Short mmCIF file of C-alpha atoms and ligand atoms in Angstrom, two decimals:
data_model
loop_
_atom_site.label_atom_id
_atom_site.label_comp_id
_atom_site.label_asym_id
_atom_site.label_seq_id
_atom_site.Cartn_x
_atom_site.Cartn_y
_atom_site.Cartn_z
CA UNK K 1 149.86 167.00 230.05
CA UNK K 2 148.72 169.43 227.56
CA UNK K 3 146.43 169.52 224.42
CA UNK K 4 149.64 169.99 222.33
CA UNK K 5 151.26 167.00 223.30
CA UNK K 6 148.69 164.91 221.64
CA UNK K 7 149.17 166.09 218.40
CA UNK K 8 151.24 164.00 216.06
CA UNK K 9 152.20 164.97 212.36
CA UNK K 10 155.00 161.33 212.17
CA UNK K 11 153.76 159.06 209.30
CA UNK K 12 153.98 156.31 207.71
CA UNK K 13 152.82 153.93 204.48
CA UNK K 14 151.80 150.36 205.59
CA UNK K 15 148.79 148.19 205.54
CA UNK K 16 147.55 146.41 208.82
CA UNK K 17 144.35 145.39 211.09
CA UNK K 18 143.81 145.99 214.75
CA UNK K 19 141.14 145.22 216.57
CA UNK K 20 139.78 146.06 219.96
CA UNK K 21 136.25 145.68 222.36
CA UNK K 22 135.47 148.99 224.73
CA UNK K 23 133.21 148.65 227.67
CA UNK K 24 130.43 150.44 228.67
CA UNK K 25 130.66 152.73 232.02
CA UNK K 26 127.81 154.16 234.49
CA UNK K 27 128.81 157.18 236.01
CA UNK K 28 128.27 157.93 240.20
CA UNK K 29 129.05 161.72 240.01
CA UNK K 30 127.63 162.10 237.35
CA UNK K 31 129.27 164.56 233.60
CA UNK K 32 126.33 166.81 232.69
CA UNK K 33 127.33 169.96 231.20
CA UNK K 34 129.47 170.84 229.36
CA UNK K 35 132.15 173.68 227.56
CA UNK K 36 133.72 174.20 224.47
CA UNK K 37 135.68 171.20 223.13
CA UNK K 38 133.74 168.81 225.36
CA UNK K 39 135.72 170.24 228.61
CA UNK K 40 132.76 169.10 231.55
CA UNK K 41 131.46 171.37 233.85
CA UNK K 42 132.79 169.28 237.08
CA UNK K 43 134.44 166.01 237.16
CA UNK K 44 132.75 162.83 237.27
CA UNK K 45 133.83 158.89 238.49
CA UNK K 46 132.54 155.97 236.95
CA UNK K 47 133.02 152.34 237.53
CA UNK K 48 134.13 150.19 233.81
CA UNK K 49 131.59 147.92 232.85
CA UNK K 50 132.46 144.51 231.11
CA UNK K 51 130.02 142.19 229.68
CA UNK K 52 128.50 145.32 227.32
CA UNK K 53 130.71 146.34 225.33
CA UNK K 54 131.44 147.60 221.32
CA UNK K 55 133.65 145.75 219.34
CA UNK K 56 135.73 147.40 216.86
CA UNK K 57 137.54 146.05 213.96
CA UNK K 58 140.05 149.25 211.61
CA UNK K 59 141.84 147.96 208.85
CA UNK K 60 144.52 150.69 206.65
CA UNK K 61 145.84 150.86 203.48
CA UNK K 62 147.56 153.59 202.17
CA UNK K 63 144.68 155.52 200.10
CA UNK K 64 144.13 155.58 196.51
CA UNK K 65 143.05 158.02 195.59
CA UNK K 66 144.89 161.36 196.59
CA UNK K 67 142.24 162.03 199.42
CA UNK K 68 141.96 159.54 201.34
CA UNK K 69 138.42 157.79 202.39
CA UNK K 70 136.63 155.89 205.81
CA UNK K 71 134.20 153.24 204.42
CA UNK K 72 132.00 152.29 208.30
CA UNK K 73 129.07 149.66 208.36
CA UNK K 74 128.57 148.15 211.38
CA UNK K 75 128.03 145.07 212.31
CA UNK K 76 128.74 144.37 209.00
CA UNK K 77 126.09 146.14 207.46
CA UNK K 78 125.95 149.81 205.72
CA UNK K 79 124.99 152.11 207.80
CA UNK K 80 124.57 155.33 206.85
CA UNK K 81 123.88 157.30 209.63
CA UNK K 82 126.87 156.19 211.83
CA UNK K 83 129.18 156.47 208.86
CA UNK K 84 128.42 159.92 208.56
CA UNK K 85 129.33 160.30 212.48
CA UNK K 86 132.35 158.55 211.80
CA UNK K 87 133.79 160.84 209.43
CA UNK K 88 132.74 164.00 210.76
CA UNK K 89 134.87 162.20 213.81
CA UNK K 90 137.87 161.34 212.25
CA UNK K 91 137.74 163.80 210.30
CA UNK K 92 137.49 166.89 213.80
CA UNK K 93 140.67 164.68 215.58
CA UNK K 94 142.73 164.30 212.35
CA UNK K 95 145.71 166.85 213.75
CA UNK K 96 146.53 164.24 216.02
CA UNK K 97 147.43 161.06 214.54
CA UNK K 98 149.48 162.17 211.11
CA UNK K 99 149.03 158.68 209.42
CA UNK K 100 145.57 159.42 208.89
CA UNK K 101 145.76 161.39 205.61
CA UNK K 102 147.87 159.12 204.37
CA UNK K 103 145.67 155.89 204.56
CA UNK K 104 142.72 154.35 203.52
CA UNK K 105 140.43 153.30 206.39
CA UNK K 106 137.66 150.16 206.52
CA UNK K 107 136.22 150.35 209.87
CA UNK K 108 133.33 147.56 211.02
CA UNK K 109 131.71 147.96 215.11
CA UNK K 110 129.33 145.42 216.43
CA UNK K 111 127.72 145.89 220.14
CA UNK K 112 127.53 143.02 222.11
CA UNK K 113 124.45 144.16 223.95
CA UNK K 114 121.79 144.36 221.95
CA UNK K 115 120.65 147.68 220.40
CA UNK K 116 117.53 148.52 220.89
CA UNK K 117 118.40 148.45 224.61
CA UNK K 118 118.56 151.48 225.59
CA UNK K 119 122.13 150.99 226.12
CA UNK K 120 123.81 153.40 225.59
CA UNK K 121 126.64 152.75 223.37
CA UNK K 122 128.78 156.10 222.54
CA UNK K 123 130.99 155.44 225.81
CA UNK K 124 131.82 151.89 224.80
CA UNK K 125 131.46 152.66 220.93
CA UNK K 126 134.41 155.72 221.01
CA UNK K 127 136.43 154.33 223.29
CA UNK K 128 136.02 151.05 220.49
CA UNK K 129 137.36 152.97 217.77
CA UNK K 130 140.17 155.68 219.88
CA UNK K 131 141.70 152.47 220.96
CA UNK K 132 142.06 151.54 217.30
CA UNK K 133 143.75 154.71 216.02
CA UNK K 134 145.61 154.35 219.13
CA UNK K 135 147.04 151.76 218.24
CA UNK K 136 147.59 151.85 214.73
CA UNK K 137 149.78 154.92 215.49
CA UNK K 138 151.76 153.09 218.68
CA UNK K 139 153.16 151.65 215.38
CA UNK K 140 155.41 153.81 214.68
CA UNK K 141 156.01 156.14 217.92
CA UNK K 142 157.90 154.90 220.74
CA UNK K 143 155.26 156.56 223.27
CA UNK K 144 154.83 154.76 226.39
CA UNK K 145 151.82 152.50 227.40
CA UNK K 146 151.04 155.56 230.20
CA UNK K 147 150.88 158.02 227.30
CA UNK K 148 148.84 155.86 224.70
CA UNK K 149 146.23 155.30 227.44
CA UNK K 150 145.79 158.96 227.84
CA UNK K 151 145.91 159.84 224.39
CA UNK K 152 142.97 156.47 223.82
CA UNK K 153 141.14 158.13 227.00
CA UNK K 154 141.57 162.20 225.57
CA UNK K 155 140.65 160.89 221.50
CA UNK K 156 137.50 159.27 223.83
CA UNK K 157 136.60 162.55 225.23
CA UNK K 158 136.38 164.23 221.67
CA UNK K 159 134.02 161.80 220.58
CA UNK K 160 131.64 161.94 223.56
CA UNK K 161 132.47 162.72 227.21
CA UNK K 162 132.07 159.53 228.73
CA UNK K 163 133.59 157.85 226.63
CA UNK K 164 137.20 158.51 228.52
CA UNK K 165 136.11 156.79 231.37
CA UNK K 166 136.03 153.64 229.49
CA UNK K 167 139.67 152.92 228.71
CA UNK K 168 140.62 152.14 232.32
CA UNK K 169 138.88 150.43 234.84
CA UNK K 170 137.12 149.35 236.97
CA UNK K 171 136.62 152.93 238.95
CA UNK K 172 138.18 155.98 236.68
CA UNK K 173 137.71 159.67 237.41
CA UNK K 174 137.38 162.38 234.31
CA UNK K 175 138.07 166.12 234.57
CA UNK K 176 140.13 168.34 237.10
CA UNK K 177 139.94 168.27 240.88
CA UNK K 178 142.16 168.72 243.68
CA UNK K 179 140.72 165.34 244.90
CA UNK K 180 143.20 164.04 242.72
CA UNK K 181 146.49 165.06 241.41
CA UNK K 182 146.79 163.86 238.77
CA UNK K 183 143.14 164.70 237.20
CA UNK K 184 142.78 166.46 234.28
CA UNK K 185 140.07 167.94 231.76
CA UNK K 186 140.83 166.41 228.79
CA UNK K 187 140.87 162.85 229.59
CA UNK K 188 140.70 160.51 232.06
CA UNK K 189 142.65 158.40 235.07
CA UNK K 190 142.07 155.43 235.98
CA UNK K 191 141.87 155.95 240.40
CA UNK K 192 140.98 152.11 241.43
CA UNK K 193 144.57 152.04 243.54
CA UNK K 194 142.73 154.47 245.91
CA UNK K 195 139.05 152.51 245.84
CA UNK K 196 138.70 149.44 248.00
CA UNK K 197 138.51 146.01 246.88
CA UNK K 198 134.97 145.53 248.32
CA UNK K 199 134.39 147.92 244.75
CA UNK K 200 136.49 146.05 242.45
CA UNK K 201 134.63 143.46 241.90
CA UNK K 202 131.01 145.24 242.07
CA UNK K 203 127.73 143.99 240.22
CA UNK K 204 125.88 146.56 237.96
CA UNK K 205 122.17 144.71 236.88
CA UNK K 206 120.68 146.70 234.30
CA UNK K 207 117.22 146.70 234.39
CA UNK K 208 116.19 147.28 230.02
CA UNK K 209 112.83 149.59 231.24
CA UNK K 210 112.63 150.59 227.89
CA UNK K 211 114.49 150.22 224.78
CA UNK K 212 112.69 152.56 222.89
CA UNK K 213 114.45 156.16 221.52
CA UNK K 214 115.04 159.17 224.02
CA UNK K 215 113.02 162.17 223.46
CA UNK K 216 116.51 164.31 223.83
CA UNK K 217 120.36 163.38 222.58
CA UNK K 218 122.98 163.54 225.67
CA UNK K 219 124.19 166.39 223.57
CA UNK K 220 121.06 168.24 223.88
CA UNK K 221 120.71 167.32 227.12
CA UNK K 222 124.36 168.71 227.92
CA UNK K 223 123.58 172.12 226.14
CA UNK K 224 120.25 172.81 228.07
CA UNK K 225 122.36 172.84 231.28
CA UNK K 226 123.85 176.13 230.17
CA UNK K 227 120.49 178.06 231.15
CA UNK K 228 119.29 176.00 233.57
CA UNK K 229 118.07 177.76 236.43
CA UNK K 230 119.61 175.39 239.32
CA UNK K 231 122.67 174.83 237.00
CA UNK K 232 125.47 176.85 239.01
CA UNK K 233 124.92 175.26 242.13
CA UNK K 234 125.03 171.82 240.31
CA UNK K 235 128.36 171.99 239.77
CA UNK K 236 129.41 173.19 242.63
CA UNK K 237 127.23 169.82 244.51
CA UNK K 238 129.01 167.38 242.03
CA UNK K 239 132.98 168.69 242.68
CA UNK K 240 132.18 168.30 246.17
CA UNK K 241 130.57 165.06 245.30
CA UNK K 242 133.37 164.40 244.11
CA UNK K 243 135.91 164.81 247.34
CA UNK K 244 133.18 162.73 249.49
CA UNK K 245 133.59 159.87 247.13
CA UNK K 246 137.37 160.07 247.63
CA UNK K 247 136.88 159.17 251.17
CA UNK K 248 133.98 156.97 250.74
CA UNK K 249 135.75 154.64 247.62
CA UNK K 250 138.70 154.36 249.69
CA UNK K 251 137.01 153.36 253.00
CA UNK K 252 134.15 151.14 251.47
CA UNK K 253 131.98 152.98 253.09
CA UNK K 254 128.73 151.51 251.39
CA UNK K 255 125.79 153.41 253.66
CA UNK K 256 127.65 156.74 252.07
CA UNK K 257 128.75 155.16 248.74
CA UNK K 258 124.09 154.17 247.89
CA UNK K 259 123.37 157.47 249.19
CA UNK K 260 125.63 159.72 247.13
CA UNK K 261 125.44 157.47 243.95
CA UNK K 262 121.14 157.95 244.84
CA UNK K 263 121.16 161.38 244.70
CA UNK K 264 123.53 161.80 241.91
CA UNK K 265 121.21 160.11 240.04
CA UNK K 266 118.10 161.56 240.93
CA UNK K 267 119.80 164.75 240.69
CA UNK K 268 120.42 164.97 237.06
CA UNK K 269 116.85 163.73 236.22
CA UNK K 270 116.08 166.55 238.12
CA UNK K 271 117.44 169.09 236.09
CA UNK K 272 115.58 167.37 232.74
CA UNK K 273 112.50 168.26 234.80
CA UNK K 274 113.84 171.93 234.80
CA UNK K 275 115.29 172.43 232.01
CA UNK K 276 113.77 174.72 229.34
CA UNK K 277 112.04 172.82 227.38
CA UNK K 278 111.67 170.09 230.44
CA UNK K 279 111.64 166.64 229.76
CA UNK K 280 111.13 163.63 231.15
CA UNK K 281 113.86 160.14 230.56
CA UNK K 282 112.09 158.21 233.48
CA UNK K 283 109.50 155.87 233.17
CA UNK K 284 106.23 155.07 235.40
CA UNK K 285 108.18 151.81 235.46
CA UNK K 286 112.01 153.47 236.33
CA UNK K 287 109.49 154.99 239.78
CA UNK K 288 108.52 151.46 240.07
CA UNK K 289 111.51 149.89 240.21
CA UNK K 290 113.32 152.80 242.23
CA UNK K 291 110.38 152.31 245.14
CA UNK K 292 111.35 148.26 244.89
CA UNK K 293 114.35 148.68 245.90
CA UNK K 294 114.34 151.17 248.36
CA UNK K 295 111.74 149.38 250.99
CA UNK K 296 114.47 145.48 249.80
CA UNK K 297 116.93 147.80 251.40
CA UNK K 298 114.55 148.92 254.29
CA UNK K 299 113.29 145.17 254.81
CA UNK K 300 116.85 143.22 254.64
CA UNK K 301 118.83 145.79 254.84
CA UNK K 302 121.21 144.66 252.07
CA UNK K 303 123.35 147.12 249.94
CA UNK K 304 121.25 147.25 246.75
CA UNK K 305 121.31 150.44 245.49
CA UNK K 306 120.60 151.90 242.26
CA UNK K 307 121.36 154.92 240.11
CA UNK K 308 120.44 156.41 236.06
CA UNK K 309 121.37 157.32 233.17
CA UNK K 310 120.23 159.38 230.47
CA UNK K 311 117.66 157.27 230.21
CA UNK K 312 114.95 154.82 231.46
CA UNK K 313 116.92 152.29 232.23
CA UNK K 314 117.66 151.28 236.33
CA UNK K 315 121.03 150.05 237.12
CA UNK K 316 121.61 148.17 240.07
CA UNK K 317 124.45 148.28 242.04
CA UNK K 318 125.58 144.99 244.76
CA UNK K 319 128.57 143.99 246.06
CA UNK K 320 129.63 140.39 245.02
CA UNK K 321 129.38 138.81 248.93
CA UNK K 322 125.37 139.75 247.92
CA UNK K 323 124.76 137.80 245.02
CA UNK K 324 121.86 135.23 246.09
CA UNK K 325 119.58 137.01 247.47
CA UNK K 326 119.75 139.87 245.40
CA UNK K 327 119.32 138.42 241.66
CA UNK K 328 116.90 136.59 243.23
CA UNK K 329 115.07 139.19 244.65
CA UNK K 330 115.61 140.74 240.02
CA UNK K 331 114.17 138.04 239.62
CA UNK K 332 111.09 137.63 241.38
CA UNK K 333 109.81 141.20 241.32
CA UNK K 334 112.42 143.43 239.09
CA UNK K 335 111.90 141.99 235.93
CA UNK K 336 107.91 142.38 235.61
CA UNK K 337 108.84 146.10 234.95
CA UNK K 338 111.39 145.26 232.41
CA UNK K 339 110.87 145.16 228.30
CA UNK K 340 110.08 141.53 227.47
CA UNK K 341 111.42 140.85 231.09
CA UNK K 342 115.57 141.35 230.25
CA UNK K 343 118.26 142.86 231.91
CA UNK K 344 121.79 142.17 231.50
CA UNK K 345 123.90 141.19 234.71
CA UNK K 346 127.23 142.95 234.64
CA UNK K 347 130.38 143.94 236.95
CA UNK K 348 132.88 145.94 236.59
CA UNK K 349 136.30 145.76 234.20
CA UNK K 350 139.21 146.77 233.14
CA UNK K 351 138.57 149.28 230.37
CA UNK K 352 139.89 148.06 226.80
CA UNK K 353 141.01 144.70 225.96
CA UNK K 354 142.99 144.13 222.18
CA UNK K 355 141.54 141.27 220.48
CA UNK K 356 144.65 141.41 218.19
O1 PMV C 1 128.63 161.20 227.00
P1 PMV C 1 127.52 162.29 226.82
O2 PMV C 1 127.63 163.50 225.81
O3 PMV C 1 127.23 160.80 226.13
O4 PMV C 1 126.98 162.34 228.69
C1 PMV C 1 126.63 161.18 229.49
C2 PMV C 1 126.22 161.61 230.68
C3 PMV C 1 125.47 160.68 231.53
O5 PMV C 1 125.94 159.52 231.19
C4 PMV C 1 123.89 161.01 231.56
C5 PMV C 1 126.38 160.66 232.79
C6 PMV C 1 127.91 159.89 233.10
O6 PMV C 1 128.79 160.86 233.66
O7 PMV C 1 127.74 159.13 231.89
#
């Protein structure tokens, strides 16, 4: 599918309400660096989570004035910063939704994970909003479910690249690669059918190391990749890692899975360290937790591994069959490294779901 396929000028005049939940996701091969229009420099693969999600309600009514209006609240309260961002985003995508020009929208969004947990909410919030908009549009179009899924991912991507991967699950791929025929730079595709069962109910425990504001936003991080001296090599390695990970996901080979995901996490942080200006998102306790995970694995031979996104939190990955011993280790050894001893025990899920 090409960009034009997602443009829709058909409209209608109606009143209604839709509500969707959409989860966060954690990348295995990371998206770090982009071209114009949120086109990724390399493909990425992620696990879709289930417990960390955004709930978004969109009510639509025929517009009251000549200009359509968008009203936004976060958790029932006014939030001017978020409202400005949502307004700008919706204006930027109006050619894809004919109904926007003659409706006012009343949007409320809330996260079920703590606001100050340091968990990136852009993936869950953008994919929840995109799900609502495409759902409204689907009331007048006869597009099939497959098209609607693609369009939800396409619209999510325009809000935040990684959000494109939250629409489906448990394992999705975004970005063109010869390794997967259906792949696209415009939207993510569900590759779960080509993934061994062991990964379908994999666990992801998020250690909340530091809930504070990040020193550098991910948009600036992507931008700094344009002049990073190692970026060309990074994009090559990431493309190659997608091909390697495809085989690993198919075979369920956990040792190879661990080495590729941990290497990806450390590599994107090495790119942050080598940016100009340089910046460090890991905290001392991020490294402390990583050391403990490596030591635990050496001693027990269990399949506990870590990954990181653009922040200091540590995402622990492990198979369901090893839950008991590993959660005991987390409680005994790792929670002391977390802010207020907090962590979130999540596992893989199937993407965005409709509530009404
Ligand atoms: O979607 P963005 O622009 O917030 O970028 C996300 C980047 C990482 O989380 C670091 C990696 C990824 O692929 O999710």
